[in-house]
Coordinates of C-alpha atoms in Angstrom, one line a residue:
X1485 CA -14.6 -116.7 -189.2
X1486 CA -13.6 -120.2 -188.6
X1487 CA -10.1 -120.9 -191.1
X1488 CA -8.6 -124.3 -192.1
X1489 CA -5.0 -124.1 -192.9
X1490 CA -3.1 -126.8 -194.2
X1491 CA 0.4 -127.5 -195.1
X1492 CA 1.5 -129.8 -198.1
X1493 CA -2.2 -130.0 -198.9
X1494 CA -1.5 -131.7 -202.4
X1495 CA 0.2 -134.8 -202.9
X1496 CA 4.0 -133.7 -204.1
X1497 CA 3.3 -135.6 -207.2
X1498 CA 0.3 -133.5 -207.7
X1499 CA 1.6 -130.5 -207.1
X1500 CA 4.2 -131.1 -209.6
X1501 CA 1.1 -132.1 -211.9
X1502 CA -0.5 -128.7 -211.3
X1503 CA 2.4 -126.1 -211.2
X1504 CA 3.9 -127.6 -214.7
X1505 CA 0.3 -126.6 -216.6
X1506 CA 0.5 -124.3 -219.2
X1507 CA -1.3 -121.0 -219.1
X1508 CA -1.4 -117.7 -221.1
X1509 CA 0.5 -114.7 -220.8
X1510 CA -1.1 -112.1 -218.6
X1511 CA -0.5 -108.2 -217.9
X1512 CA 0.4 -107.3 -214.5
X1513 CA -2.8 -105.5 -214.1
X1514 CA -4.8 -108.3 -215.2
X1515 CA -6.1 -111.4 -213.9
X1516 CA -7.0 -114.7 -215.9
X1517 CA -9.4 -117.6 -214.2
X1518 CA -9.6 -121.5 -216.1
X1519 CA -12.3 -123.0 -214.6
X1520 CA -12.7 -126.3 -214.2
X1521 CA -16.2 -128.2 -212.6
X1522 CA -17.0 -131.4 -212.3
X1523 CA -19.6 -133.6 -209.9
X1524 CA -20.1 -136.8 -208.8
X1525 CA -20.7 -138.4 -211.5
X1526 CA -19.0 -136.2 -214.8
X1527 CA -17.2 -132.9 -215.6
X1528 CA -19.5 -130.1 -216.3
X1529 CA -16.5 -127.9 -218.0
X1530 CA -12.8 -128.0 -218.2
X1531 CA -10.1 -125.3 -219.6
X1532 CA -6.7 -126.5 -218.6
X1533 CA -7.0 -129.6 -216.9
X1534 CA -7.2 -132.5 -218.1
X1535 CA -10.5 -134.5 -217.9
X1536 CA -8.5 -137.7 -216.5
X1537 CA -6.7 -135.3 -214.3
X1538 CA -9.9 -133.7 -213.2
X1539 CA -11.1 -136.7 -212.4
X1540 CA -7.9 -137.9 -210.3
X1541 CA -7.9 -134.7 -208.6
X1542 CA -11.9 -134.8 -207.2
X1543 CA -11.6 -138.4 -206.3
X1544 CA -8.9 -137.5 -204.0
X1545 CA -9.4 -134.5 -202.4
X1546 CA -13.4 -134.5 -202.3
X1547 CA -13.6 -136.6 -199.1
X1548 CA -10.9 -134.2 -197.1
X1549 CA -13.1 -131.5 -198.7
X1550 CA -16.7 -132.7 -197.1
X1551 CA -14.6 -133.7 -193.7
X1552 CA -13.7 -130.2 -193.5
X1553 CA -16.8 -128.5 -194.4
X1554 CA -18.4 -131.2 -191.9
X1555 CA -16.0 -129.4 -188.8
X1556 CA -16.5 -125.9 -189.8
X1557 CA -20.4 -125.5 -191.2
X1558 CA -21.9 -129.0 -190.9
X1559 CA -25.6 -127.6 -191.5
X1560 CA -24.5 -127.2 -194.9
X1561 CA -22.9 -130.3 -196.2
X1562 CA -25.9 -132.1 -197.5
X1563 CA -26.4 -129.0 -200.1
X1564 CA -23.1 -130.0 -202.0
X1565 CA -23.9 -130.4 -205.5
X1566 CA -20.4 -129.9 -207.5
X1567 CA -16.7 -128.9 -206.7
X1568 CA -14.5 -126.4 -209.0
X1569 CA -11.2 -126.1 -209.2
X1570 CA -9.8 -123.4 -210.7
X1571 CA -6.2 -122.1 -211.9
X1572 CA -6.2 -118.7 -211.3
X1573 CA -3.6 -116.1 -212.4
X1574 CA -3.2 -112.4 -210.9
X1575 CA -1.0 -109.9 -212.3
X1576 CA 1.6 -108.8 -210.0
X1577 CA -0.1 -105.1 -209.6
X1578 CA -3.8 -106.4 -209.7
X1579 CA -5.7 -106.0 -206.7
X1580 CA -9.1 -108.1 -206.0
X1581 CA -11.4 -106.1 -203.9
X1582 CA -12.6 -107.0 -200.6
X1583 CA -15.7 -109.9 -200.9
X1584 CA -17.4 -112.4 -198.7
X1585 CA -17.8 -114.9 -201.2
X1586 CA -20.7 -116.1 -203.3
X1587 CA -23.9 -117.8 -201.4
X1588 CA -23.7 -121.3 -203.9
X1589 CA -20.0 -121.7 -202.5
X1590 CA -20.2 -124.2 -199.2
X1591 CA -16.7 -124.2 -198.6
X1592 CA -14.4 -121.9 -200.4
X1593 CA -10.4 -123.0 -200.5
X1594 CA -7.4 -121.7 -202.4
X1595 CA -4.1 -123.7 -202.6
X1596 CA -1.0 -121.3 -203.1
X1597 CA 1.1 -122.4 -206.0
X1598 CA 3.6 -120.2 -207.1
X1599 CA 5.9 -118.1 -207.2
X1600 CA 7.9 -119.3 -204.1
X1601 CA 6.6 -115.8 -202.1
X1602 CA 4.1 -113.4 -202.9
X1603 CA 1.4 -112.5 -200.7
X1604 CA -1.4 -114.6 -199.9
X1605 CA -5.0 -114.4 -198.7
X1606 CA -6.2 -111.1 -196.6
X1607 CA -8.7 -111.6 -193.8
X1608 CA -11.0 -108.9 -192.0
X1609 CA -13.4 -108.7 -189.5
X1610 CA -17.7 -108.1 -189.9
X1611 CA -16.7 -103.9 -189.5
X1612 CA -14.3 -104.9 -192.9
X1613 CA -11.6 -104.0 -190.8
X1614 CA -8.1 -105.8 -191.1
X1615 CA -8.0 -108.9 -189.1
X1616 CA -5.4 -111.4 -190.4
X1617 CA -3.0 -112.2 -193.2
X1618 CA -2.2 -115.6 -194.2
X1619 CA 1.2 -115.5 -195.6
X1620 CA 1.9 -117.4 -199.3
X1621 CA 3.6 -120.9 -199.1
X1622 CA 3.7 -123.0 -202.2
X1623 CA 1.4 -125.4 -201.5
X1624 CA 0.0 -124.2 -198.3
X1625 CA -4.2 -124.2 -198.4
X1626 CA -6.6 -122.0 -196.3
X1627 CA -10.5 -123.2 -196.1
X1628 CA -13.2 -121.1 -195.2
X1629 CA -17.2 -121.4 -195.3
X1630 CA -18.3 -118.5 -196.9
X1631 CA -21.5 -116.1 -194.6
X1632 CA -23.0 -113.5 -195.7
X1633 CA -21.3 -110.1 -195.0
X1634 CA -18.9 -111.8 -192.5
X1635 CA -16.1 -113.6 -194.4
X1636 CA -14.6 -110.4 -195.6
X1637 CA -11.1 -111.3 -198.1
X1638 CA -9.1 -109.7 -200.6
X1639 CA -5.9 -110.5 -202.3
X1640 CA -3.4 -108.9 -204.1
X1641 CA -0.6 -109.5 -206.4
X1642 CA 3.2 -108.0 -204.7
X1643 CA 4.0 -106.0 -207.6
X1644 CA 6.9 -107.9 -208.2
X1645 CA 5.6 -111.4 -209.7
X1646 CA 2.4 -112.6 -210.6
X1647 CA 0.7 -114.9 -207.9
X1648 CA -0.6 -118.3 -209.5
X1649 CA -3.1 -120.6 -207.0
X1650 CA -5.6 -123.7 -207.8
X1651 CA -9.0 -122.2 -205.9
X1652 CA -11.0 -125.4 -204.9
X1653 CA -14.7 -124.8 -204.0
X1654 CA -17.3 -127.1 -203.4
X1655 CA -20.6 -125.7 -204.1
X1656 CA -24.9 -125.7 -204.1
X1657 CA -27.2 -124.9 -206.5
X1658 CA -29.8 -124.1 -204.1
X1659 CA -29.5 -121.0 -202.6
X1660 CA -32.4 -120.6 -200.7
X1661 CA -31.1 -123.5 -198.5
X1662 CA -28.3 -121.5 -198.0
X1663 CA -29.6 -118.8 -197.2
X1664 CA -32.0 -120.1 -194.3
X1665 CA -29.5 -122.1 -192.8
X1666 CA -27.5 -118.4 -192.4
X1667 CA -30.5 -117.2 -191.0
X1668 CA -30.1 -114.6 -194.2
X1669 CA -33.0 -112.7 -196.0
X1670 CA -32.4 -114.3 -200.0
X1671 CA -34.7 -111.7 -201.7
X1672 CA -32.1 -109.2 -200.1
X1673 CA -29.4 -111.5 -201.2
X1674 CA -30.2 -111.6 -204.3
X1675 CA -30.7 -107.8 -204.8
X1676 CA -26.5 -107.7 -204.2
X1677 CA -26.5 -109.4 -207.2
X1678 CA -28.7 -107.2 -209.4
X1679 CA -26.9 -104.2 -208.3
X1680 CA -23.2 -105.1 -209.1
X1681 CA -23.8 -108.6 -211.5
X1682 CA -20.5 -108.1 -213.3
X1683 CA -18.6 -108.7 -209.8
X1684 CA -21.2 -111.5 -208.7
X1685 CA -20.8 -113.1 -211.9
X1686 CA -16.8 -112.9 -211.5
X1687 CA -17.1 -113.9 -207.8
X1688 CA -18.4 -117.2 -208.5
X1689 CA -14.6 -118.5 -210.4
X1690 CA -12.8 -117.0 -207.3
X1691 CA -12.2 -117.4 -203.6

């Protein structure tokens, strides 16, 4: 699996922006996802950003988005079709079970926002063995392209605080595209979906 890790991703005025939002309580055995989409050419839904904010943030970071999709799955750039970018919440006892990402997501990305530590993004190999930890750091990102039963990830709150991150995704609507250019079966794809749609469904608003 081929990861992108940047430092100071976000502008620090932008960060600022972002970690000042205001969100709802949670539990810490929940989790709480505010989606926010938008395309090229206007926002297909918003929750806690604003729409001139939404727009600010896709003008910016949309071309450092495709240049790094372009270095680690070029076959599948010219399948974008919209970008989320979602606040997500996790209590500090939740625990996301291990996924490899939905096929519509091109390039899946998660920015750490805060607290100042928790722990951040848990990697593992195609046997779904452990393979590597990316430790949290306000503001640090870590980019993946997503391949079926390959990119293997979990995360976790540290029981002590809950973990807060902006999960930025650009994303296809045609999934048999996908599919062949992963060399993938998409009826059998597909049939993931039909047998566990509550966690498909879910898997789409996280990384």
């Amino acid at each position: 699996m081929k990861l992108v890790i940047k430092k100071n991703f976000l502008s620090n005025k932008i960060f600022k922006k972002i970690i000042s939002l205001k969100l709802s309580k949670i539990d810490k055995n929940s989790i709480k996802v505010y989606p926010n989409i938008i395309n090229n050419k206007k926002i297909i839904l918003k929750t806690c950003i604003s729409s001139k904010f939404l727009i600010e943030l896709n003008k910016k970071y949309h071309p450092i988005a495709i240049k790094i999709l372009k270095k680690i799955s070029p076959k599948k750039v010219h399948l974008y079709d919209y970008s989320v970018f979602n606040i997500i919440e996790t209590g500090s006892n939740y625990k996301f079970p291990m996924h490899d990402d939905t096929p519509d997501k091109l390039l899946s990305g998660v920015i750490y926002l805060y607290p100042k530590r928790n722990t951040g993004t848990i990697f593992y190999d195609q046997n779904k063995n452990k393979r590597k930890i990316i430790n949290w750091e306000p503001n640090k990102a870590v980019f993946f392209s997503r391949e079926e039963k390959k990119t293997w990830h979990s995360y976790e709150g540290d029981g002590k605080n809950n973990r807060v991150v902006l999960v930025y995704n650009l994303m296809s609507d045609r999934i048999k595209e996908v599919y062949k250019i992963e060399n993938k079966n998409y009826f059998v794809g597909l049939l993931r979906y039909k047998i566990n749609p509550i966690l498909y469904k879910y898997l789409k608003l996280t990384v």
